[in-house]
PDB file of C-alpha atoms in Angstrom:
ATOM      1  CA  MET A   1      90.996 110.377  90.244  1.00  0.00           C
ATOM      2  CA  GLY A   2      93.893 108.145  91.042  1.00  0.00           C
ATOM      3  CA  LEU A   3      97.537 107.696  91.748  1.00  0.00           C
ATOM      4  CA  LEU A   4      99.615 105.380  89.591  1.00  0.00           C
ATOM      5  CA  LEU A   5     102.589 103.798  91.365  1.00  0.00           C
ATOM      6  CA  VAL A   6     105.183 102.263  89.030  1.00  0.00           C
ATOM      7  CA  LEU A   7     108.584 100.754  89.683  1.00  0.00           C
ATOM      8  CA  ARG A   8     110.894 101.847  86.871  1.00  0.00           C
ATOM      9  CA  PRO A   9     114.612 101.913  86.207  1.00  0.00           C
ATOM     10  CA  PRO A  10     116.189 105.341  86.648  1.00  0.00           C
ATOM     11  CA  GLN A  11     115.095 107.462  83.714  1.00  0.00           C
ATOM     12  CA  PRO A  12     117.498 109.570  81.687  1.00  0.00           C
ATOM     13  CA  ARG A  13     116.676 113.205  81.429  1.00  0.00           C
ATOM     14  CA  PRO A  14     113.882 113.426  78.848  1.00  0.00           C
ATOM     15  CA  LYS A  15     114.884 114.861  75.530  1.00  0.00           C
ATOM     16  CA  SER A  16     112.475 116.901  73.530  1.00  0.00           C
ATOM     17  CA  LEU A  17     111.088 115.096  70.531  1.00  0.00           C
ATOM     18  CA  ARG A  18     109.957 118.349  68.985  1.00  0.00           C
ATOM     19  CA  ARG A  19     112.552 118.037  66.243  1.00  0.00           C
ATOM     20  CA  ALA A  20     112.548 114.247  66.092  1.00  0.00           C
ATOM     21  CA  THR A  21     111.729 112.404  62.928  1.00  0.00           C
ATOM     22  CA  ARG A  22     108.535 110.360  62.702  1.00  0.00           C
ATOM     23  CA  ALA A  23     110.629 107.195  62.961  1.00  0.00           C
ATOM     24  CA  GLN A  24     112.248 108.440  66.181  1.00  0.00           C
ATOM     25  CA  ARG A  25     108.824 109.282  67.648  1.00  0.00           C
ATOM     26  CA  ARG A  26     107.448 105.847  66.713  1.00  0.00           C
ATOM     27  CA  GLU A  27     110.471 104.130  68.251  1.00  0.00           C
ATOM     28  CA  ARG A  28     110.084 106.051  71.513  1.00  0.00           C
ATOM     29  CA  ARG A  29     106.370 105.207  71.758  1.00  0.00           C
ATOM     30  CA  ARG A  30     107.134 101.536  71.054  1.00  0.00           C
ATOM     31  CA  THR A  31     109.880 101.448  73.703  1.00  0.00           C
ATOM     32  CA  ASP A  32     107.599 103.145  76.258  1.00  0.00           C
ATOM     33  CA  ALA A  33     104.808 100.665  75.555  1.00  0.00           C
ATOM     34  CA  GLU A  34     107.188  97.708  75.968  1.00  0.00           C
ATOM     35  CA  GLU A  35     108.462  99.096  79.275  1.00  0.00           C
ATOM     36  CA  TRP A  36     104.898  99.481  80.628  1.00  0.00           C
ATOM     37  CA  MET A  37     103.909  95.978  79.536  1.00  0.00           C
ATOM     38  CA  THR A  38     106.990  94.524  81.242  1.00  0.00           C
ATOM     39  CA  ALA A  39     106.258  96.481  84.416  1.00  0.00           C
ATOM     40  CA  GLN A  40     102.677  95.218  84.495  1.00  0.00           C
ATOM     41  CA  ARG A  41     103.793  91.616  83.940  1.00  0.00           C
ATOM     42  CA  ARG A  42     106.274  91.840  86.806  1.00  0.00           C
ATOM     43  CA  GLY A  43     103.754  93.385  89.214  1.00  0.00           C
ATOM     44  CA  TRP A  44     105.512  96.748  89.261  1.00  0.00           C
ATOM     45  CA  VAL A  45     102.339  98.776  88.581  1.00  0.00           C
ATOM     46  CA  LEU A  46      99.668  99.718  91.105  1.00  0.00           C
ATOM     47  CA  ASP A  47      96.748 101.943  90.148  1.00  0.00           C
ATOM     48  CA  VAL A  48      95.283 103.405  93.346  1.00  0.00           C
ATOM     49  CA  GLU A  49      91.885 105.091  93.496  1.00  0.00           C
ATOM     50  CA  LEU A  50      92.024 108.183  95.676  1.00  0.00           C
ATOM     51  CA  GLY A  51      88.560 107.381  97.004  1.00  0.00           C
ATOM     52  CA  GLU A  52      90.092 104.297  98.616  1.00  0.00           C
ATOM     53  CA  LEU A  53      93.462 105.727  99.640  1.00  0.00           C
ATOM     54  CA  LEU A  54      92.549 109.099 101.167  1.00  0.00           C
ATOM     55  CA  PRO A  55      90.083 107.801 103.809  1.00  0.00           C
ATOM     56  CA  LEU A  56      92.659 105.208 104.829  1.00  0.00           C
ATOM     57  CA  VAL A  57      95.391 107.861 105.081  1.00  0.00           C
ATOM     58  CA  ASP A  58      93.066 109.995 107.220  1.00  0.00           C
ATOM     59  CA  SER A  59      92.270 107.016 109.486  1.00  0.00           C
ATOM     60  CA  ALA A  60      95.983 106.288 109.921  1.00  0.00           C
ATOM     61  CA  GLY A  61      96.657 109.915 110.844  1.00  0.00           C
ATOM     62  CA  SER A  62      98.146 111.632 107.834  1.00  0.00           C
ATOM     63  CA  SER A  63     100.576 113.620 109.992  1.00  0.00           C
ATOM     64  CA  THR A  64     102.317 110.362 111.002  1.00  0.00           C
ATOM     65  CA  LEU A  65     102.810 109.213 107.392  1.00  0.00           C
ATOM     66  CA  LEU A  66     106.109 110.753 106.400  1.00  0.00           C
ATOM     67  CA  VAL A  67     106.236 109.593 102.762  1.00  0.00           C
ATOM     68  CA  LEU A  68     102.584 109.080 101.847  1.00  0.00           C
ATOM     69  CA  ARG A  69     101.493 112.502 103.112  1.00  0.00           C
ATOM     70  CA  GLN A  70     103.968 114.111 100.702  1.00  0.00           C
ATOM     71  CA  LEU A  71     102.491 112.439  97.622  1.00  0.00           C
ATOM     72  CA  ASP A  72     100.399 114.898  95.679  1.00  0.00           C
ATOM     73  CA  PRO A  73      97.656 113.150  93.698  1.00  0.00           C
ATOM     74  CA  TRP A  74      97.743 115.981  91.147  1.00  0.00           C
ATOM     75  CA  SER A  75     101.459 115.867  90.328  1.00  0.00           C
ATOM     76  CA  ASP A  76     104.297 113.400  89.853  1.00  0.00           C
ATOM     77  CA  THR A  77     106.885 112.252  92.408  1.00  0.00           C
ATOM     78  CA  VAL A  78     109.864 109.914  92.243  1.00  0.00           C
ATOM     79  CA  LEU A  79     111.045 107.973  95.293  1.00  0.00           C
ATOM     80  CA  ASP A  80     114.347 106.137  95.540  1.00  0.00           C
ATOM     81  CA  GLN A  81     115.597 103.261  97.682  1.00  0.00           C
ATOM     82  CA  ARG A  82     116.343 105.602 100.608  1.00  0.00           C
ATOM     83  CA  ASP A  83     112.581 106.227 100.928  1.00  0.00           C
ATOM     84  CA  LEU A  84     111.710 102.526 101.150  1.00  0.00           C
ATOM     85  CA  PRO A  85     112.064 102.000 104.944  1.00  0.00           C
ATOM     86  CA  GLN A  86     109.875 104.988 105.735  1.00  0.00           C
ATOM     87  CA  LEU A  87     107.349 103.992 103.075  1.00  0.00           C
ATOM     88  CA  GLU A  88     107.170 100.534 104.642  1.00  0.00           C
ATOM     89  CA  ALA A  89     106.534 102.152 108.034  1.00  0.00           C
ATOM     90  CA  ASP A  90     103.736 104.215 106.431  1.00  0.00           C
ATOM     91  CA  VAL A  91     102.165 101.045 105.011  1.00  0.00           C
ATOM     92  CA  ASP A  92     102.381  99.459 108.482  1.00  0.00           C
ATOM     93  CA  ARG A  93     100.414 102.439 109.855  1.00  0.00           C
ATOM     94  CA  LEU A  94      97.874 102.083 107.048  1.00  0.00           C
ATOM     95  CA  GLU A  95      97.478  98.393 107.843  1.00  0.00           C
ATOM     96  CA  ALA A  96      96.723  99.195 111.479  1.00  0.00           C
ATOM     97  CA  ALA A  97      93.957 101.577 110.334  1.00  0.00           C
ATOM     98  CA  VAL A  98      92.282  99.226 107.815  1.00  0.00           C
ATOM     99  CA  GLY A  99      88.513  99.309 108.187  1.00  0.00           C
ATOM    100  CA  ASN A 100      87.156  97.159 105.334  1.00  0.00           C
ATOM    101  CA  ASP A 101      88.096  94.559 102.730  1.00  0.00           C
ATOM    102  CA  ALA A 102      88.809  97.124  99.990  1.00  0.00           C
ATOM    103  CA  GLN A 103      91.314  98.883 102.225  1.00  0.00           C
ATOM    104  CA  ARG A 104      92.845  95.540 103.238  1.00  0.00           C
ATOM    105  CA  GLU A 105      93.329  94.669  99.546  1.00  0.00           C
ATOM    106  CA  LEU A 106      94.895  98.067  98.863  1.00  0.00           C
ATOM    107  CA  VAL A 107      97.415  97.622 101.688  1.00  0.00           C
ATOM    108  CA  ALA A 108      98.218  94.083 100.504  1.00  0.00           C
ATOM    109  CA  ALA A 109      98.792  95.400  96.952  1.00  0.00           C
ATOM    110  CA  MET A 110     101.085  98.115  98.299  1.00  0.00           C
ATOM    111  CA  ARG A 111     103.044  95.485 100.253  1.00  0.00           C
ATOM    112  CA  ARG A 112     103.445  93.357  97.102  1.00  0.00           C
ATOM    113  CA  LEU A 113     104.779  96.396  95.239  1.00  0.00           C
ATOM    114  CA  LEU A 114     107.262  97.087  98.037  1.00  0.00           C
ATOM    115  CA  MET A 115     108.366  93.426  98.005  1.00  0.00           C
ATOM    116  CA  CYS A 116     109.072  93.775  94.280  1.00  0.00           C
ATOM    117  CA  TRP A 117     111.115  96.866  95.071  1.00  0.00           C
ATOM    118  CA  HIS A 118     113.177  94.908  97.629  1.00  0.00           C
ATOM    119  CA  ALA A 119     113.880  92.312  94.937  1.00  0.00           C
ATOM    120  CA  GLU A 120     114.958  95.009  92.456  1.00  0.00           C
ATOM    121  CA  PRO A 121     116.726  97.695  94.555  1.00  0.00           C
ATOM    122  CA  ASP A 122     118.005  99.620  91.511  1.00  0.00           C
ATOM    123  CA  LEU A 123     114.465 100.633  90.558  1.00  0.00           C
ATOM    124  CA  MET A 124     112.746 103.859  91.537  1.00  0.00           C
ATOM    125  CA  LEU A 125     109.107 104.310  92.505  1.00  0.00           C
ATOM    126  CA  HIS A 126     107.403 106.759  90.189  1.00  0.00           C
ATOM    127  CA  CYS A 127     104.112 108.175  91.468  1.00  0.00           C
ATOM    128  CA  TYR A 128     101.959 109.693  88.742  1.00  0.00           C
ATOM    129  CA  GLY A 129      98.982 111.782  89.817  1.00  0.00           C
ATOM    130  CA  ASP A 130      95.819 112.169  87.792  1.00  0.00           C
TER     131      ASP A 130
END
């Protein structure tokens, strides 16, 4: 079980490909694959194991985490730039509750992702649950 955090440009409303031609379907898959590869290269992707995140959230006091407590690991969420300051405050609380090296690495990875978001303010943070 995990939570995939990805910085992505704002996405247009998805259109159904039910009536698309095979060529249109291939083109969409190719474009999606290119977007994911670019995101990974730029450090815009973070795959978080729930077994690492949930104990840390509990240690930090989940009721004090305004953004992170709202993320549902079984559904998808999109955050925009207005959520960034509060998300940074949540990561600060997580950092104060770190208990081991794995948790320290997770917080550092989350900080790197947020730094990328500062550099690219037009992006949105997509959170995909498993």
